[in-house]
Amino acid sequence: MLSFRSLSVCVLTLWASTVFAQAWPSKPIRWIVPFAPAGANDITARLAAERLTRALGQPVVVENRAGAAGTIGIEFVAKAPPDGYTIVSSSDTIASAPHLYSKIGFQPLKDLIPVTQLARQPVVLAAHPSLGVNSVAELVALAKTKPGLGYATSGAGTQQHIAAEWFANLAGIELTHVPYKGGGQAITDFIGGQVPLASLGAAPLVPHYRSGKVKLLAQTTHTRSPNLPDVPTLEEAGFKGLVIEQWQGVFVPAKTPKEIVMRLNAEIVKTLADPKVRELYAQNGLEPVGNTPEQFAAIVRGDYEKYGRLVRELKIRID
């Protein structure tokens, strides 16, 4: 049984936490994007942060902290004070990284609280026009005569890396991974022809696909994205079970007061329901989501288990 003193401490702690949460936010919020500018994580964050600033009455400042497939920025937030003033949006790399790195400074299921899923998109397998392939079948045939074709991703250990290795394994071909520190530079070099293939989130490649600068051979979702209805899935191309849905979602440090988590969730979900935001996401090949913390947490746990299995089966290791 709790003593009167212990009970008083619990009541005062709960009261202080509630008062603090009610006063939040009283200063600018740092929104960490753990990848370089111009990728899907950056796009989703900046579009949402602009409207979140108006909703909360405080600046929501997006800050890029790229490196180590997003783990540097994620670790920074995992170790930040749990006061709601430092948040991070990440792709599902957050669920795969612990299986890939022998030394990592965070555990996603323990050190971070999922707030909401911002968007989803397929990973796309893309080819530069100079390669002369127009389908997955043509790429596989070419790769069997020219093993070691390079493919760009936004970083080693990302879901883009895992998707491409999974595809190469099932196809019986050899591809060479060319990792970058973010989608922006990967896209620049890919469009410039320095790397003939790319395995990237669809969002930043959609404008270049529509302008004819790149060819999208396949996408990794179970069904075709409504933003790319004419691009077949890898399952349609004969690779049954090869399904990866790349997502971007918001997290806060563990022990962040529930009132702050719920306020953030409510405002972000409201932002994602804005027709203009939805239109801008769609223009960038993204499907806005906006779910509850519990729903998003279930997705994170599921992907954590799936990526653990894939990393073991494909023998992918970063360090």
mmCIF file of C-alpha atoms in Angstrom:
data_model
loop_
_atom_site.group_PDB
_atom_site.id
_atom_site.type_symbol
_atom_site.label_atom_id
_atom_site.label_comp_id
_atom_site.label_asym_id
_atom_site.label_seq_id
_atom_site.Cartn_x
_atom_site.Cartn_y
_atom_site.Cartn_z
ATOM 1 C CA MET A 1 0.000 0.000 0.000
ATOM 2 C CA LEU A 2 1.270 3.479 -0.865
ATOM 3 C CA SER A 3 2.187 5.730 2.031
ATOM 4 C CA PHE A 4 0.646 9.196 2.248
ATOM 5 C CA ARG A 5 4.032 10.675 1.288
ATOM 6 C CA SER A 6 4.407 8.410 -1.769
ATOM 7 C CA LEU A 7 0.850 9.102 -2.848
ATOM 8 C CA SER A 8 1.458 12.843 -2.536
ATOM 9 C CA VAL A 9 4.568 12.595 -4.701
ATOM 10 C CA CYS A 10 2.638 10.651 -7.383
ATOM 11 C CA VAL A 11 -0.194 13.193 -7.365
ATOM 12 C CA LEU A 12 2.198 16.138 -7.579
ATOM 13 C CA THR A 13 4.166 14.492 -10.400
ATOM 14 C CA LEU A 14 0.979 13.829 -12.367
ATOM 15 C CA TRP A 15 -0.221 17.383 -11.719
ATOM 16 C CA ALA A 16 3.104 18.891 -12.833
ATOM 17 C CA SER A 17 3.112 16.747 -15.985
ATOM 18 C CA THR A 18 -0.450 17.784 -16.848
ATOM 19 C CA VAL A 19 0.263 21.488 -16.280
ATOM 20 C CA PHE A 20 3.426 21.236 -18.388
ATOM 21 C CA ALA A 21 1.569 19.495 -21.218
ATOM 22 C CA GLN A 22 -1.225 22.072 -21.149
ATOM 23 C CA ALA A 23 1.332 24.875 -21.523
ATOM 24 C CA TRP A 24 2.942 23.146 -24.497
ATOM 25 C CA PRO A 25 4.141 24.504 -26.852
ATOM 26 C CA SER A 26 5.641 27.707 -25.491
ATOM 27 C CA LYS A 27 8.697 27.804 -27.768
ATOM 28 C CA PRO A 28 9.786 26.603 -31.244
ATOM 29 C CA ILE A 29 9.717 22.893 -32.043
ATOM 30 C CA ARG A 30 12.615 21.194 -33.849
ATOM 31 C CA TRP A 31 11.471 18.680 -36.445
ATOM 32 C CA ILE A 32 14.476 16.494 -37.272
ATOM 33 C CA VAL A 33 14.645 14.869 -40.699
ATOM 34 C CA PRO A 34 17.423 12.253 -40.520
ATOM 35 C CA PHE A 35 18.113 12.384 -44.258
ATOM 36 C CA ALA A 36 19.389 14.978 -46.714
ATOM 37 C CA PRO A 37 17.008 17.507 -48.332
ATOM 38 C CA ALA A 38 14.818 16.650 -51.341
ATOM 39 C CA GLY A 39 13.935 13.069 -50.416
ATOM 40 C CA ALA A 40 10.503 11.791 -49.384
ATOM 41 C CA ASN A 41 11.197 12.270 -45.659
ATOM 42 C CA ASP A 42 12.114 15.889 -46.264
ATOM 43 C CA ILE A 43 9.120 16.544 -48.522
ATOM 44 C CA THR A 44 6.565 15.092 -46.095
ATOM 45 C CA ALA A 45 8.040 16.940 -43.119
ATOM 46 C CA ARG A 46 8.191 20.363 -44.735
ATOM 47 C CA LEU A 47 4.676 20.211 -46.139
ATOM 48 C CA ALA A 48 3.260 19.242 -42.725
ATOM 49 C CA ALA A 49 5.485 21.530 -40.620
ATOM 50 C CA GLU A 50 4.299 24.650 -42.423
ATOM 51 C CA ARG A 51 0.685 24.083 -41.385
ATOM 52 C CA LEU A 52 1.602 22.697 -37.978
ATOM 53 C CA THR A 53 3.293 26.021 -37.245
ATOM 54 C CA ARG A 54 -0.001 27.810 -37.762
ATOM 55 C CA ALA A 55 -1.980 25.255 -35.755
ATOM 56 C CA LEU A 56 0.330 25.305 -32.713
ATOM 57 C CA GLY A 57 1.176 29.001 -32.721
ATOM 58 C CA GLN A 58 4.906 28.274 -32.521
ATOM 59 C CA PRO A 59 7.511 27.801 -35.278
ATOM 60 C CA VAL A 60 8.054 24.178 -36.289
ATOM 61 C CA VAL A 61 11.552 24.234 -37.757
ATOM 62 C CA VAL A 62 12.674 21.384 -40.011
ATOM 63 C CA GLU A 63 16.330 20.470 -39.542
ATOM 64 C CA ASN A 64 18.177 17.909 -41.681
ATOM 65 C CA ARG A 65 20.606 15.667 -39.752
ATOM 66 C CA ALA A 66 21.683 13.081 -42.310
ATOM 67 C CA GLY A 67 24.042 10.142 -42.009
ATOM 68 C CA ALA A 68 24.266 6.391 -41.384
ATOM 69 C CA ALA A 69 20.940 5.647 -43.118
ATOM 70 C CA GLY A 70 19.097 8.052 -40.840
ATOM 71 C CA THR A 71 20.350 6.607 -37.558
ATOM 72 C CA ILE A 72 22.306 9.736 -36.565
ATOM 73 C CA GLY A 73 19.240 11.965 -36.603
ATOM 74 C CA ILE A 74 17.013 9.327 -35.028
ATOM 75 C CA GLU A 75 19.472 8.739 -32.176
ATOM 76 C CA PHE A 76 19.667 12.491 -31.580
ATOM 77 C CA VAL A 77 15.915 12.611 -30.973
ATOM 78 C CA ALA A 78 15.811 9.366 -28.980
ATOM 79 C CA LYS A 79 18.236 10.969 -26.512
ATOM 80 C CA ALA A 80 16.548 14.395 -26.493
ATOM 81 C CA PRO A 81 14.503 15.605 -23.496
ATOM 82 C CA PRO A 82 10.977 14.116 -23.646
ATOM 83 C CA ASP A 83 9.307 17.524 -23.630
ATOM 84 C CA GLY A 84 7.721 17.673 -27.085
ATOM 85 C CA TYR A 85 10.181 20.200 -28.462
ATOM 86 C CA THR A 86 12.257 17.734 -30.487
ATOM 87 C CA ILE A 87 10.496 15.344 -32.866
ATOM 88 C CA VAL A 88 11.675 13.210 -35.763
ATOM 89 C CA SER A 89 10.077 11.887 -38.912
ATOM 90 C CA SER A 90 11.622 8.801 -40.419
ATOM 91 C CA SER A 91 10.967 6.167 -43.013
ATOM 92 C CA ASP A 92 10.710 2.523 -41.999
ATOM 93 C CA THR A 93 14.499 2.552 -41.879
ATOM 94 C CA ILE A 94 13.868 3.138 -38.192
ATOM 95 C CA ALA A 95 12.561 -0.444 -38.007
ATOM 96 C CA SER A 96 15.358 -2.040 -40.049
ATOM 97 C CA ALA A 97 18.441 -0.247 -38.679
ATOM 98 C CA PRO A 98 18.678 -2.185 -35.390
ATOM 99 C CA HIS A 99 19.026 -5.415 -37.394
ATOM 100 C CA LEU A 100 21.770 -3.983 -39.613
ATOM 101 C CA TYR A 101 24.141 -2.153 -37.310
ATOM 102 C CA SER A 102 26.148 -3.882 -34.593
ATOM 103 C CA LYS A 103 26.388 -0.609 -32.696
ATOM 104 C CA ILE A 104 23.361 1.635 -32.643
ATOM 105 C CA GLY A 105 22.363 4.193 -30.041
ATOM 106 C CA PHE A 106 18.626 3.567 -29.922
ATOM 107 C CA GLN A 107 15.981 0.868 -29.962
ATOM 108 C CA PRO A 108 12.847 2.037 -31.810
ATOM 109 C CA LEU A 109 10.391 -0.056 -29.810
ATOM 110 C CA LYS A 110 11.791 1.171 -26.490
ATOM 111 C CA ASP A 111 13.285 4.634 -26.964
ATOM 112 C CA LEU A 112 10.681 6.292 -29.198
ATOM 113 C CA ILE A 113 6.921 6.778 -29.177
ATOM 114 C CA PRO A 114 5.128 6.597 -32.561
ATOM 115 C CA VAL A 115 2.861 9.634 -33.050
ATOM 116 C CA THR A 116 1.348 9.085 -36.491
ATOM 117 C CA GLN A 117 2.128 7.865 -39.977
ATOM 118 C CA LEU A 118 2.488 10.778 -42.379
ATOM 119 C CA ALA A 119 2.421 8.989 -45.709
ATOM 120 C CA ARG A 120 3.203 5.829 -47.609
ATOM 121 C CA GLN A 121 4.666 5.110 -50.997
ATOM 122 C CA PRO A 122 6.231 2.239 -52.881
ATOM 123 C CA VAL A 123 9.929 1.778 -53.379
ATOM 124 C CA VAL A 124 10.455 1.924 -57.133
ATOM 125 C CA LEU A 125 12.994 0.134 -59.278
ATOM 126 C CA ALA A 126 14.077 2.722 -61.838
ATOM 127 C CA ALA A 127 16.350 2.690 -64.868
ATOM 128 C CA HIS A 128 18.155 5.475 -66.684
ATOM 129 C CA PRO A 129 17.006 5.651 -70.344
ATOM 130 C CA SER A 130 20.598 5.064 -71.514
ATOM 131 C CA LEU A 131 20.438 1.535 -70.109
ATOM 132 C CA GLY A 132 17.890 0.629 -72.788
ATOM 133 C CA VAL A 133 15.532 -1.487 -70.668
ATOM 134 C CA ASN A 134 11.772 -0.990 -70.445
ATOM 135 C CA SER A 135 10.689 -3.763 -68.086
ATOM 136 C CA VAL A 136 11.837 -5.885 -65.180
ATOM 137 C CA ALA A 137 12.226 -8.873 -67.514
ATOM 138 C CA GLU A 138 14.526 -6.875 -69.801
ATOM 139 C CA LEU A 139 16.569 -5.712 -66.802
ATOM 140 C CA VAL A 140 16.995 -9.267 -65.525
ATOM 141 C CA ALA A 141 18.095 -10.444 -68.981
ATOM 142 C CA LEU A 142 20.628 -7.606 -69.249
ATOM 143 C CA ALA A 143 21.953 -8.115 -65.718
ATOM 144 C CA LYS A 144 22.651 -11.771 -66.496
ATOM 145 C CA THR A 145 24.951 -10.708 -69.339
ATOM 146 C CA LYS A 146 26.345 -7.679 -67.460
ATOM 147 C CA PRO A 147 26.583 -8.616 -63.779
ATOM 148 C CA GLY A 148 27.300 -5.859 -61.269
ATOM 149 C CA LEU A 149 25.105 -3.061 -62.621
ATOM 150 C CA GLY A 150 25.039 -0.272 -60.039
ATOM 151 C CA TYR A 151 21.904 0.928 -58.276
ATOM 152 C CA ALA A 152 21.576 4.087 -56.190
ATOM 153 C CA THR A 153 19.765 4.303 -52.858
ATOM 154 C CA SER A 154 19.447 6.972 -50.181
ATOM 155 C CA GLY A 155 21.682 4.934 -47.889
ATOM 156 C CA ALA A 156 23.027 1.553 -46.853
ATOM 157 C CA GLY A 157 20.540 -0.334 -44.727
ATOM 158 C CA THR A 158 17.493 1.524 -45.974
ATOM 159 C CA GLN A 159 14.382 -0.305 -47.126
ATOM 160 C CA GLN A 160 15.437 0.697 -50.657
ATOM 161 C CA HIS A 161 18.663 -1.269 -50.177
ATOM 162 C CA ILE A 162 16.789 -4.253 -48.731
ATOM 163 C CA ALA A 163 14.199 -4.189 -51.545
ATOM 164 C CA ALA A 164 16.874 -4.210 -54.263
ATOM 165 C CA GLU A 165 18.854 -7.027 -52.624
ATOM 166 C CA TRP A 166 15.665 -9.027 -52.174
ATOM 167 C CA PHE A 167 14.838 -8.536 -55.868
ATOM 168 C CA ALA A 168 18.371 -9.460 -57.010
ATOM 169 C CA ASN A 169 18.307 -12.589 -54.840
ATOM 170 C CA LEU A 170 14.992 -13.794 -56.248
ATOM 171 C CA ALA A 171 16.005 -12.899 -59.826
ATOM 172 C CA GLY A 172 19.342 -14.680 -59.551
ATOM 173 C CA ILE A 173 21.316 -11.626 -60.646
ATOM 174 C CA GLU A 174 24.172 -9.580 -59.212
ATOM 175 C CA LEU A 175 23.742 -5.845 -58.654
ATOM 176 C CA THR A 176 26.161 -3.380 -57.047
ATOM 177 C CA HIS A 177 24.852 -1.141 -54.308
ATOM 178 C CA VAL A 178 25.779 2.564 -54.577
ATOM 179 C CA PRO A 179 24.583 4.158 -51.319
ATOM 180 C CA TYR A 180 24.187 7.914 -50.797
ATOM 181 C CA LYS A 181 23.550 10.021 -47.689
ATOM 182 C CA GLY A 182 20.054 10.898 -48.858
ATOM 183 C CA GLY A 183 17.672 10.721 -51.775
ATOM 184 C CA GLY A 184 18.578 14.141 -53.189
ATOM 185 C CA GLN A 185 22.145 13.345 -54.285
ATOM 186 C CA ALA A 186 21.181 9.816 -55.318
ATOM 187 C CA ILE A 187 18.555 11.226 -57.668
ATOM 188 C CA THR A 188 20.940 13.839 -59.064
ATOM 189 C CA ASP A 189 23.555 11.229 -59.979
ATOM 190 C CA PHE A 190 20.953 8.785 -61.261
ATOM 191 C CA ILE A 191 19.334 11.357 -63.555
ATOM 192 C CA GLY A 192 22.796 12.417 -64.684
ATOM 193 C CA GLY A 193 23.564 8.848 -65.744
ATOM 194 C CA GLN A 194 26.399 8.258 -63.264
ATOM 195 C CA VAL A 195 24.441 5.274 -61.875
ATOM 196 C CA PRO A 196 22.272 3.260 -64.312
ATOM 197 C CA LEU A 197 19.697 1.996 -61.797
ATOM 198 C CA ALA A 198 17.993 3.256 -58.676
ATOM 199 C CA SER A 199 15.963 1.747 -55.872
ATOM 200 C CA LEU A 200 14.326 4.747 -54.235
ATOM 201 C CA GLY A 201 11.117 5.992 -52.699
ATOM 202 C CA ALA A 202 8.698 6.956 -55.459
ATOM 203 C CA ALA A 203 7.977 10.503 -54.293
ATOM 204 C CA PRO A 204 11.070 12.403 -55.486
ATOM 205 C CA LEU A 205 11.281 10.415 -58.728
ATOM 206 C CA VAL A 206 7.691 10.993 -59.866
ATOM 207 C CA PRO A 207 8.327 14.432 -61.480
ATOM 208 C CA HIS A 208 11.336 13.055 -63.382
ATOM 209 C CA TYR A 209 9.334 10.028 -64.469
ATOM 210 C CA ARG A 210 6.522 12.216 -65.765
ATOM 211 C CA SER A 211 9.007 14.348 -67.690
ATOM 212 C CA GLY A 212 10.573 11.260 -69.284
ATOM 213 C CA LYS A 213 13.982 11.605 -67.638
ATOM 214 C CA VAL A 214 13.792 8.185 -65.954
ATOM 215 C CA LYS A 215 11.946 4.910 -66.409
ATOM 216 C CA LEU A 216 10.091 3.276 -63.530
ATOM 217 C CA LEU A 217 10.177 -0.472 -64.072
ATOM 218 C CA ALA A 218 8.293 -1.666 -61.000
ATOM 219 C CA GLN A 219 7.006 -0.754 -57.551
ATOM 220 C CA THR A 220 7.164 -2.769 -54.350
ATOM 221 C CA THR A 221 3.653 -2.388 -52.909
ATOM 222 C CA HIS A 222 1.103 -5.226 -53.046
ATOM 223 C CA THR A 223 -1.129 -3.215 -55.389
ATOM 224 C CA ARG A 224 -0.267 -0.335 -57.687
ATOM 225 C CA SER A 225 -0.058 3.049 -56.058
ATOM 226 C CA PRO A 226 -2.873 5.362 -57.199
ATOM 227 C CA ASN A 227 -0.126 7.860 -58.028
ATOM 228 C CA LEU A 228 1.585 5.363 -60.366
ATOM 229 C CA PRO A 229 -1.246 3.361 -61.938
ATOM 230 C CA ASP A 230 0.757 2.486 -65.049
ATOM 231 C CA VAL A 231 3.788 1.066 -63.200
ATOM 232 C CA PRO A 232 3.514 -2.690 -62.480
ATOM 233 C CA THR A 233 4.309 -4.174 -59.084
ATOM 234 C CA LEU A 234 7.183 -6.596 -58.616
ATOM 235 C CA GLU A 235 4.601 -9.235 -57.753
ATOM 236 C CA GLU A 236 3.002 -8.657 -61.160
ATOM 237 C CA ALA A 237 6.454 -9.080 -62.681
ATOM 238 C CA GLY A 238 6.653 -12.558 -61.162
ATOM 239 C CA PHE A 239 8.296 -11.908 -57.787
ATOM 240 C CA LYS A 240 5.595 -13.176 -55.463
ATOM 241 C CA GLY A 241 5.802 -11.982 -51.889
ATOM 242 C CA LEU A 242 8.235 -9.164 -52.640
ATOM 243 C CA VAL A 243 6.252 -6.428 -50.941
ATOM 244 C CA ILE A 244 7.676 -3.409 -49.132
ATOM 245 C CA GLU A 245 5.646 -0.338 -48.321
ATOM 246 C CA GLN A 246 7.856 2.608 -47.506
ATOM 247 C CA TRP A 247 6.350 4.960 -44.968
ATOM 248 C CA GLN A 248 7.220 8.192 -43.256
ATOM 249 C CA GLY A 249 6.078 8.760 -39.697
ATOM 250 C CA VAL A 250 6.564 11.011 -36.687
ATOM 251 C CA PHE A 251 8.153 9.916 -33.407
ATOM 252 C CA VAL A 252 8.974 11.585 -30.095
ATOM 253 C CA PRO A 253 11.340 10.472 -27.306
ATOM 254 C CA ALA A 254 10.054 7.865 -24.857
ATOM 255 C CA LYS A 255 8.425 9.316 -21.717
ATOM 256 C CA THR A 256 7.033 12.295 -23.606
ATOM 257 C CA PRO A 257 3.754 13.152 -21.783
ATOM 258 C CA LYS A 258 0.753 11.435 -23.340
ATOM 259 C CA GLU A 259 -1.095 14.767 -23.565
ATOM 260 C CA ILE A 260 1.644 16.126 -25.851
ATOM 261 C CA VAL A 261 1.673 12.966 -27.970
ATOM 262 C CA MET A 262 -2.089 13.166 -28.435
ATOM 263 C CA ARG A 263 -2.012 16.907 -29.230
ATOM 264 C CA LEU A 264 0.703 16.360 -31.819
ATOM 265 C CA ASN A 265 -1.241 13.458 -33.271
ATOM 266 C CA ALA A 266 -4.471 15.456 -33.489
ATOM 267 C CA GLU A 267 -2.850 18.454 -35.170
ATOM 268 C CA ILE A 268 -0.819 16.397 -37.643
ATOM 269 C CA VAL A 269 -3.813 14.238 -38.572
ATOM 270 C CA LYS A 270 -5.832 17.425 -39.084
ATOM 271 C CA THR A 271 -3.037 18.780 -41.282
ATOM 272 C CA LEU A 272 -3.029 15.606 -43.384
ATOM 273 C CA ALA A 273 -6.782 15.954 -43.924
ATOM 274 C CA ASP A 274 -6.295 19.387 -45.498
ATOM 275 C CA PRO A 275 -7.226 19.048 -49.222
ATOM 276 C CA LYS A 276 -4.291 21.229 -50.251
ATOM 277 C CA VAL A 277 -1.806 19.119 -48.298
ATOM 278 C CA ARG A 278 -3.283 15.934 -49.743
ATOM 279 C CA GLU A 279 -2.970 17.400 -53.231
ATOM 280 C CA LEU A 280 0.663 18.366 -52.657
ATOM 281 C CA TYR A 281 1.467 14.921 -51.273
ATOM 282 C CA ALA A 282 -0.184 13.286 -54.292
ATOM 283 C CA GLN A 283 1.766 15.513 -56.679
ATOM 284 C CA ASN A 284 4.912 14.098 -55.091
ATOM 285 C CA GLY A 285 3.756 10.484 -55.366
ATOM 286 C CA LEU A 286 2.781 10.185 -51.692
ATOM 287 C CA GLU A 287 -0.402 8.850 -50.116
ATOM 288 C CA PRO A 288 -1.186 10.770 -46.909
ATOM 289 C CA VAL A 289 -2.244 8.591 -43.980
ATOM 290 C CA GLY A 290 -2.700 10.068 -40.494
ATOM 291 C CA ASN A 291 -3.546 7.269 -38.038
ATOM 292 C CA THR A 292 -3.581 6.850 -34.256
ATOM 293 C CA PRO A 293 -0.411 6.290 -32.210
ATOM 294 C CA GLU A 294 -1.585 2.729 -31.524
ATOM 295 C CA GLN A 295 -2.207 1.959 -35.202
ATOM 296 C CA PHE A 296 1.157 3.356 -36.200
ATOM 297 C CA ALA A 297 2.913 1.467 -33.387
ATOM 298 C CA ALA A 298 1.471 -1.800 -34.736
ATOM 299 C CA ILE A 299 2.920 -1.034 -38.191
ATOM 300 C CA VAL A 300 6.329 -0.247 -36.691
ATOM 301 C CA ARG A 301 6.354 -3.529 -34.715
ATOM 302 C CA GLY A 302 5.319 -5.529 -37.785
ATOM 303 C CA ASP A 303 8.038 -4.034 -39.961
ATOM 304 C CA TYR A 304 10.619 -4.468 -37.204
ATOM 305 C CA GLU A 305 9.956 -8.212 -37.293
ATOM 306 C CA LYS A 306 9.833 -8.391 -41.109
ATOM 307 C CA TYR A 307 13.115 -6.552 -41.615
ATOM 308 C CA GLY A 308 14.798 -8.698 -39.000
ATOM 309 C CA ARG A 309 13.845 -11.775 -41.020
ATOM 310 C CA LEU A 310 14.943 -10.256 -44.358
ATOM 311 C CA VAL A 311 18.275 -9.039 -43.031
ATOM 312 C CA ARG A 312 19.042 -12.553 -41.765
ATOM 313 C CA GLU A 313 17.890 -14.302 -44.935
ATOM 314 C CA LEU A 314 19.680 -11.917 -47.315
ATOM 315 C CA LYS A 315 22.771 -11.724 -45.076
ATOM 316 C CA ILE A 316 22.845 -7.937 -45.247
ATOM 317 C CA ARG A 317 25.307 -6.320 -42.858
ATOM 318 C CA ILE A 318 26.486 -2.724 -42.678
ATOM 319 C CA ASP A 319 29.182 -2.989 -40.013
#
